[in-house]
Every structure is written in structure tokens, then in C-alpha cells.
C-alpha positions as CSV (number, residue, x, y, z in Angstrom):
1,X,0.0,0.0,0.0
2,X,2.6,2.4,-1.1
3,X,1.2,6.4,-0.3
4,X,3.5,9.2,-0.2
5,X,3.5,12.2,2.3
6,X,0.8,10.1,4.9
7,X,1.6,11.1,8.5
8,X,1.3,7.9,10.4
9,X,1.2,7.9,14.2
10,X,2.6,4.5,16.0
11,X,2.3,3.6,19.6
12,X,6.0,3.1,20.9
13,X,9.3,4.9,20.5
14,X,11.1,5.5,17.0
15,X,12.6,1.7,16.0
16,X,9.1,0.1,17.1
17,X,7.6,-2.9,15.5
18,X,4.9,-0.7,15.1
19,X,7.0,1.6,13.1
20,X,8.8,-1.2,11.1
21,X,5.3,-2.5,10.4
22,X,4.0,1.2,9.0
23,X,7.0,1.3,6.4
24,X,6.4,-2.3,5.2
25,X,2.4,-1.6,4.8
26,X,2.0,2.3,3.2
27,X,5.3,2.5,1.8
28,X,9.1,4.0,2.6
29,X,7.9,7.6,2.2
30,X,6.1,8.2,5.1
31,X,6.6,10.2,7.9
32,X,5.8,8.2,11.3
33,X,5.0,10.0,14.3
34,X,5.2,7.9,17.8
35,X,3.2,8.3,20.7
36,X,3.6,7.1,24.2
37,X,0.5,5.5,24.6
38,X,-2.4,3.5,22.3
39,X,-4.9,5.9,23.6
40,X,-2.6,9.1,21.8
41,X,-2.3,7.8,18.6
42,X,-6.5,7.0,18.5
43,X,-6.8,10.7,19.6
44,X,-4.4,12.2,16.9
45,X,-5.8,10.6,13.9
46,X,-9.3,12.5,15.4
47,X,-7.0,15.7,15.5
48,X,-5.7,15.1,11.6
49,X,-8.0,14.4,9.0
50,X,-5.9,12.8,6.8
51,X,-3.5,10.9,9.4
52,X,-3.4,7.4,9.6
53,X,-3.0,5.5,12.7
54,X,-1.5,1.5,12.5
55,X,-2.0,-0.3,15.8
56,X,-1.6,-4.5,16.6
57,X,-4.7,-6.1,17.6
58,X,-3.7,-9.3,17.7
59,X,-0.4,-11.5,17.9
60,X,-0.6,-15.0,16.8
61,X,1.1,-16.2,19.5
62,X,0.1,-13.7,22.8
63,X,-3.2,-13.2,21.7
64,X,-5.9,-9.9,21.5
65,X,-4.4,-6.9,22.5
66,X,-7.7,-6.0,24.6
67,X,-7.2,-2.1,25.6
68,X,-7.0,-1.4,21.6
69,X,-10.4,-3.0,21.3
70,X,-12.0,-0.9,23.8
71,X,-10.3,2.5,22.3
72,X,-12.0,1.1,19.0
73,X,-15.5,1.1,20.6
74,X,-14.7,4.8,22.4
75,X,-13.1,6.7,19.4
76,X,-15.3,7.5,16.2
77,X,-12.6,5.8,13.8
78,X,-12.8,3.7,10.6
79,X,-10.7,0.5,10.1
80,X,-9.6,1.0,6.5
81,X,-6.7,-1.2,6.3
82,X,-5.1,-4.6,8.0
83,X,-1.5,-5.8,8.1
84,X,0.0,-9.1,9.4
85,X,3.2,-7.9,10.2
86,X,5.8,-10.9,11.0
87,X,7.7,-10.3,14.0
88,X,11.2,-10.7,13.8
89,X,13.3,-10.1,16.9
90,X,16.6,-9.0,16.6
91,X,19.7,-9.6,19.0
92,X,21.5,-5.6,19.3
93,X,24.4,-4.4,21.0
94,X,26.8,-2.0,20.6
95,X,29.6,-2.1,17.2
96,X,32.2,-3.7,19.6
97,X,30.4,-6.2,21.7
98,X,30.7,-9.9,20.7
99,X,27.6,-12.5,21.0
100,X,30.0,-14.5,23.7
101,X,30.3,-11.4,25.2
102,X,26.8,-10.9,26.6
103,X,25.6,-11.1,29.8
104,X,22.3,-9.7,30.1
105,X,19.7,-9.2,27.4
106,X,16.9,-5.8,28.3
107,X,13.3,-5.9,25.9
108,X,9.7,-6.2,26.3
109,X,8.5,-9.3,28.3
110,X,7.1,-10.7,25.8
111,X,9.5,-10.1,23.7
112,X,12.0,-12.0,26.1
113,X,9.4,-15.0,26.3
114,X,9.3,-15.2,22.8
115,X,13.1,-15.9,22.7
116,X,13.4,-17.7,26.0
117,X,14.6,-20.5,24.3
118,X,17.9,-19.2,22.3
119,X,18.5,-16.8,25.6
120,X,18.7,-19.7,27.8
121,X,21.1,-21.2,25.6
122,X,23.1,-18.3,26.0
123,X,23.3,-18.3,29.4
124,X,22.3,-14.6,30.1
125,X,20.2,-12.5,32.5
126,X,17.1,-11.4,31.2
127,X,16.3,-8.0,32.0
128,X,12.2,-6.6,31.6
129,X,11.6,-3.3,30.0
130,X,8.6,-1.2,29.0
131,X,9.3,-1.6,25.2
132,X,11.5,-3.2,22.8
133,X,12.7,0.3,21.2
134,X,13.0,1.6,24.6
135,X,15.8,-0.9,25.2
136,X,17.5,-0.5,21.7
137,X,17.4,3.3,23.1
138,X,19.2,2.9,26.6
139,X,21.5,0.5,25.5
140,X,22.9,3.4,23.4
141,X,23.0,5.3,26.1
142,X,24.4,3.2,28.6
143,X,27.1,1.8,26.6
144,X,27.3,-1.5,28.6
145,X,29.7,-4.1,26.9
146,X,28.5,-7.2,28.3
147,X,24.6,-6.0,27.5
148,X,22.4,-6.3,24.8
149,X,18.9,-5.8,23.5
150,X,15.8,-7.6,21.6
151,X,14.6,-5.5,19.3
152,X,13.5,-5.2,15.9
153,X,16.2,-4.4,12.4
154,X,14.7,-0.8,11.9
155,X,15.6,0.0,15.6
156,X,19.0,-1.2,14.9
157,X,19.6,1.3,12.3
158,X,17.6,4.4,14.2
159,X,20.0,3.9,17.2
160,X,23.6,2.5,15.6
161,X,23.4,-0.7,16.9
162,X,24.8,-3.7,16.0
163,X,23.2,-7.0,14.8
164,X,24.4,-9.6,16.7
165,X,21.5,-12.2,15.5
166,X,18.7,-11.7,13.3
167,X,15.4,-14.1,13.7
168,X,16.2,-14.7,17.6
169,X,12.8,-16.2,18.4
170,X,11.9,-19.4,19.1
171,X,8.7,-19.5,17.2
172,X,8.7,-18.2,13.1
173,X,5.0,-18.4,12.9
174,X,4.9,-14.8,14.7
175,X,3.0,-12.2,12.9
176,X,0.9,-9.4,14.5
177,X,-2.2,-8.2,12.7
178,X,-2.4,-4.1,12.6
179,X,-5.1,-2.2,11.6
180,X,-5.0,0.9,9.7
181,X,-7.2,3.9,11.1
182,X,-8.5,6.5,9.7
183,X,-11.4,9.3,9.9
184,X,-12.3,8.9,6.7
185,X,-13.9,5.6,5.0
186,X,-12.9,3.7,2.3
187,X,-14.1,4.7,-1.4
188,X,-14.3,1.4,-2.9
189,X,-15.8,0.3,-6.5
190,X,-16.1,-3.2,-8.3
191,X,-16.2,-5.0,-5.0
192,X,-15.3,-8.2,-5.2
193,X,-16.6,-9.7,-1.4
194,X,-13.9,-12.2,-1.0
195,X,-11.2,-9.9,-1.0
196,X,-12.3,-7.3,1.5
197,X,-13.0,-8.2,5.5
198,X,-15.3,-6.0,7.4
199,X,-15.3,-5.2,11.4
200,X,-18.3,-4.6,13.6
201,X,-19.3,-4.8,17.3
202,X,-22.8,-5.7,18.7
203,X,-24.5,-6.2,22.0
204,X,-27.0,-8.7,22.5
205,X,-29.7,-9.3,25.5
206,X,-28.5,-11.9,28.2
207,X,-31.4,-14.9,27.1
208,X,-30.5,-18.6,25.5
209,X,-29.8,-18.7,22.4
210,X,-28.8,-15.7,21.4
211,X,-25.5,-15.6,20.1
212,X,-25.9,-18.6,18.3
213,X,-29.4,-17.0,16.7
214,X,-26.7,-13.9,16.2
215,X,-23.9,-15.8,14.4
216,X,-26.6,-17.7,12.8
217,X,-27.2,-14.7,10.0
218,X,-23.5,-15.0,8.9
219,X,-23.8,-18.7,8.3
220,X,-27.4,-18.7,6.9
221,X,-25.3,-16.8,4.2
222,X,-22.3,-18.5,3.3
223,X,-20.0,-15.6,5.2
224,X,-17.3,-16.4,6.4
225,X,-16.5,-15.3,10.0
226,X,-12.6,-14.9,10.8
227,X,-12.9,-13.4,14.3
228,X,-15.2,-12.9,17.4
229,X,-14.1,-11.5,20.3
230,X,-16.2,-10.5,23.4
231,X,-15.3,-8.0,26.0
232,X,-17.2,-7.2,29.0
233,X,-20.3,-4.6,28.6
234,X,-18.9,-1.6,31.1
235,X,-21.5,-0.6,33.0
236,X,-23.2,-4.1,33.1
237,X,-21.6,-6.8,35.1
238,X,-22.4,-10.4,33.5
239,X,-22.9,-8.7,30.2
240,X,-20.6,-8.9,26.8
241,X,-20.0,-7.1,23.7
242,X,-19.1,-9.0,20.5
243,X,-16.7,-7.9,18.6
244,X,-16.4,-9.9,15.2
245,X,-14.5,-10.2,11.8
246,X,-15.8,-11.2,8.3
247,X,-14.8,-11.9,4.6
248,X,-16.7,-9.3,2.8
249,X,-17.8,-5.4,1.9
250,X,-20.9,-3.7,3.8
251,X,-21.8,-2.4,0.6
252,X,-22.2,-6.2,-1.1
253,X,-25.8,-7.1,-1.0
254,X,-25.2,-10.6,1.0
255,X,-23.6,-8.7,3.6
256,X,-26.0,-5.4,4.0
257,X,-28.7,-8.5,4.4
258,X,-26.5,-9.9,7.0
259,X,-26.4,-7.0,9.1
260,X,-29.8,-6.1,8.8
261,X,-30.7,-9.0,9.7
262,X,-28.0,-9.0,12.8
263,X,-29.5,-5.3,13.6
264,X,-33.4,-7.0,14.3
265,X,-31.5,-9.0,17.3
266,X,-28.6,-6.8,18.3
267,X,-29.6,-3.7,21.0
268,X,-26.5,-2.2,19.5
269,X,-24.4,-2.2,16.3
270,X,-21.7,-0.5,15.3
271,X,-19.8,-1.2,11.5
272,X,-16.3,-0.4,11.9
273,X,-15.2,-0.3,8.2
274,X,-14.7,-2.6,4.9
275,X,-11.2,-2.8,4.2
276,X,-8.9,-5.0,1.9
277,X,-7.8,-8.3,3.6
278,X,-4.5,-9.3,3.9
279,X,-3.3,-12.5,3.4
280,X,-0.8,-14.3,5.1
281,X,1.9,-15.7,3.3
282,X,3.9,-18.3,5.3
């Protein structure tokens, strides 16, 4: 999705995944703007019209990121785009620092879980931080020789590290899925359903039967459903919102039946955008 001059803002510090992940999908020309928190980057793209906002959702090996599903339901956003990003975690330290060298080994928790393996066969400390850039970031500083840091290739270049293993995790099947946000929808002609996944969020009253009556519309119509998701209804203990994922375009016919159909049951419905689905290729 290559788009010159796009403002992009990222959760995390320059040298992010999520940064790495916003050159791969809308091209090398874009400027990237990081913000400390999830919550920032959902309220800048509502400052800038035509900013774009790429946050994970959902790793395929530590699961839903739940706080960005909640800012979904809070901010007035579209989903115009997703992104399985493959995660590869880099070993970094500084130009003169051997990999026999190390003793201790700063990054994200999870990060340090998903290469547990390779750093216990290296016989170092393994030290938590708040992010993986972060770490790429104070081990510049610090200048430690016997330290390193897992982090991604771009953060390696951002602060002059060097590369002391690439592909450090113990698990290749590692992707993250991002979504691309925007204020503005998606402008979309010839749709072809199969290529395009849509996003919505529905409520439903606490009675048997009623999900399955619910997810009954998609399968009465041969849609496929890729996701669902609940998260508890604030305000109303015991109670759930459904947050699901489907192959097609709300502007199809099949699928403007299906959630007209879903609206009859649902107390509240929310459409979140169409966008172009991404394939995985493995």
C-alpha cells in the first residue's frame, strides 16, 4: 500500500515494531509519528484528518491486544486497512560487543518470552523493559559491553546498533495483525466480497440462544466469520459485547442483508469499516 507524504502515528518509541510494520504496509515515504501511549495515537488521527493511525490487535502467539479493542468502541474511527506484520526479533548491542560477550539481554517481556529458548542457551540475565525500542534506546546510552537488547532491524539502524542475530525467536509463525485507522472511509468500487473483510461490534440481551441466533445470520449466508471476540459490557456486570471479523464489503448485497438481519437482534451495532484483507503468506 505504497502512499506518499501520509503522517502515520505509531504507539512506541522511534525503532518500534509498530513503526517497522507502518513502512512495510503504506510505503518507505512516510513520515511516522510515535506516541507514548495507544490511547494518543487513537486521539491524533481525530486531530488530523488525513492521518493514519497502524496499531496491533492481535499477535498469533500472545493473543488480542484488549485495551486497543475498547479504544475502537470509544473513538469514532474507521478500520480502513489490516497488516499481518511478521515479528522478527533481533539480537543488538553495541559495534564492539561480541555474542559471547553478553551477559544480560533488556526488551519487552514478551519479547524476552518469545526468545526464552535461544536466551537460555546463552546463558544470560534477562532484564524486563517497558518496550523493545526503549531498550534498543538505553543501551545506546548506557554503553554497557556485556549488555544487549531484543529489538526489531529498523531500531537497529535508528540507534547504531549492531546485529548480533537476526530471527532470535523461538517460534517463526509470529506475525501481529495491525489495523490501519483513519477518519475517513474507504471509497471502494467493483467490490469483489472475497477480497475485502469487514469489522463490527454488537451487544445482544442476556437470554439462551442468542448468540448462536446472532452468528446464525453470517452462516445462513455463506459468510465467512474470521474473528469474534467479546469484552465485557462496562457498566453491566455479567454482560458482553461482540466484537467480530468477516470476509466481505458492507456495501455487497449478501452482507447489507446480514447485518440487517443482525440489527433486528442486536440492541446495539456498530460497523467499523470494509477494508482490503490481507493475506498471510507463510
Amino acid at each position: 500500500m505504497a502512499k506518499q507524504n501520509l503522517t502515520v502515528f505509531f504507539q512506541g518509541e522511534y525503532g518500534a515494531y509498530s513503526e517497522e510494520a507502518a513502512f512495510e504496509y503504506f510505503g518507505s515515504q512516510i513520515e511516522t509519528c510515535p506516541r507514548p501511549t495507544f490511547n494518543d495515537v487513537f486521539q491524533d488521527v481525530v486531530d488530523h484528518e488525513k492521518a493514519f493511525g497502524l496499531l496491533p490487535i492481535e499477535n498469533s502467539l500472545a493473543g488480542s491486544i484488549h485495551r486497543n479493542y475498547d479504544l475502537l468502541l470509544r473513538y469514532d474511527l474507521s478500520i480502513v486497512g489490516e497488516y499481518y506484520f511478521r515479528v522478527r526479533h533481533c539480537l543488538l548491542a553495541m559495534s564492539d560487543v561480541e555474542i559471547d560477550t553478553v551477559r544480560r539481554v533488556h526488551s519487552h517481556p514478551q519479547a524476552l518470552a518469545q526468545c526464552e529458548n535461544n536466551l537460555t542457551n546463552l546463558g544470560v540475565e534477562k532484564i524486563s523493559e517497558a518496550d523493545t525500542a526503549g531498550s534498543a534506546r538505553m543501551l545506546r546510552d548506557i554503553n554497557d559491553p556485556h549488555a544487549a537488547a531484543l529489538a526489531s532491524r529498523r531500531a537497529a539502524d535508528v540507534y547504531d546498533l549492531k546485529i548480533l542475530a537476526e530471527n532470535f525467536e523461538d517460534n517463526p509463525a509470529n506475525y501481529t495483525r495491525c489495523l490501519s485507522l483513519s477518519r475517513q472511509h474507504n471509497l471502494t468500487e467493483n467490490i469483489n466480497a472475497n477480497d475485502f473483510k469487514t469489522s463490527a461490534v454488537f451487544s445482544l440481551e442476556n437470554r439462551p440462544g442468542a448468540l448462536f441466533r446472532a452468528l446464525g445470520v453470517f452462516a445462513l449466508r455463506d459468510i465467512d466469520l474470521t474473528k469474534i471476540e467479546s469484552r465485557p459490557l462496562v457498566g453491566k456486570p455479567g454482560e458482553y459485547l461482540f466484537y467480530v471479523d468477516f470476509v466481505g464489503h458492507v456495501d455487497s448485497q449478501t452482507v447489507a442483508r446480514a447485518i440487517e438481519h443482525l440489527s433486528e437482534m442486536a440492541p446495539f451495532l456498530r460497523i467499523f469499516g470494509s477494508y482490503p484483507r490481507h493475506q498471510i503468506t507463510l
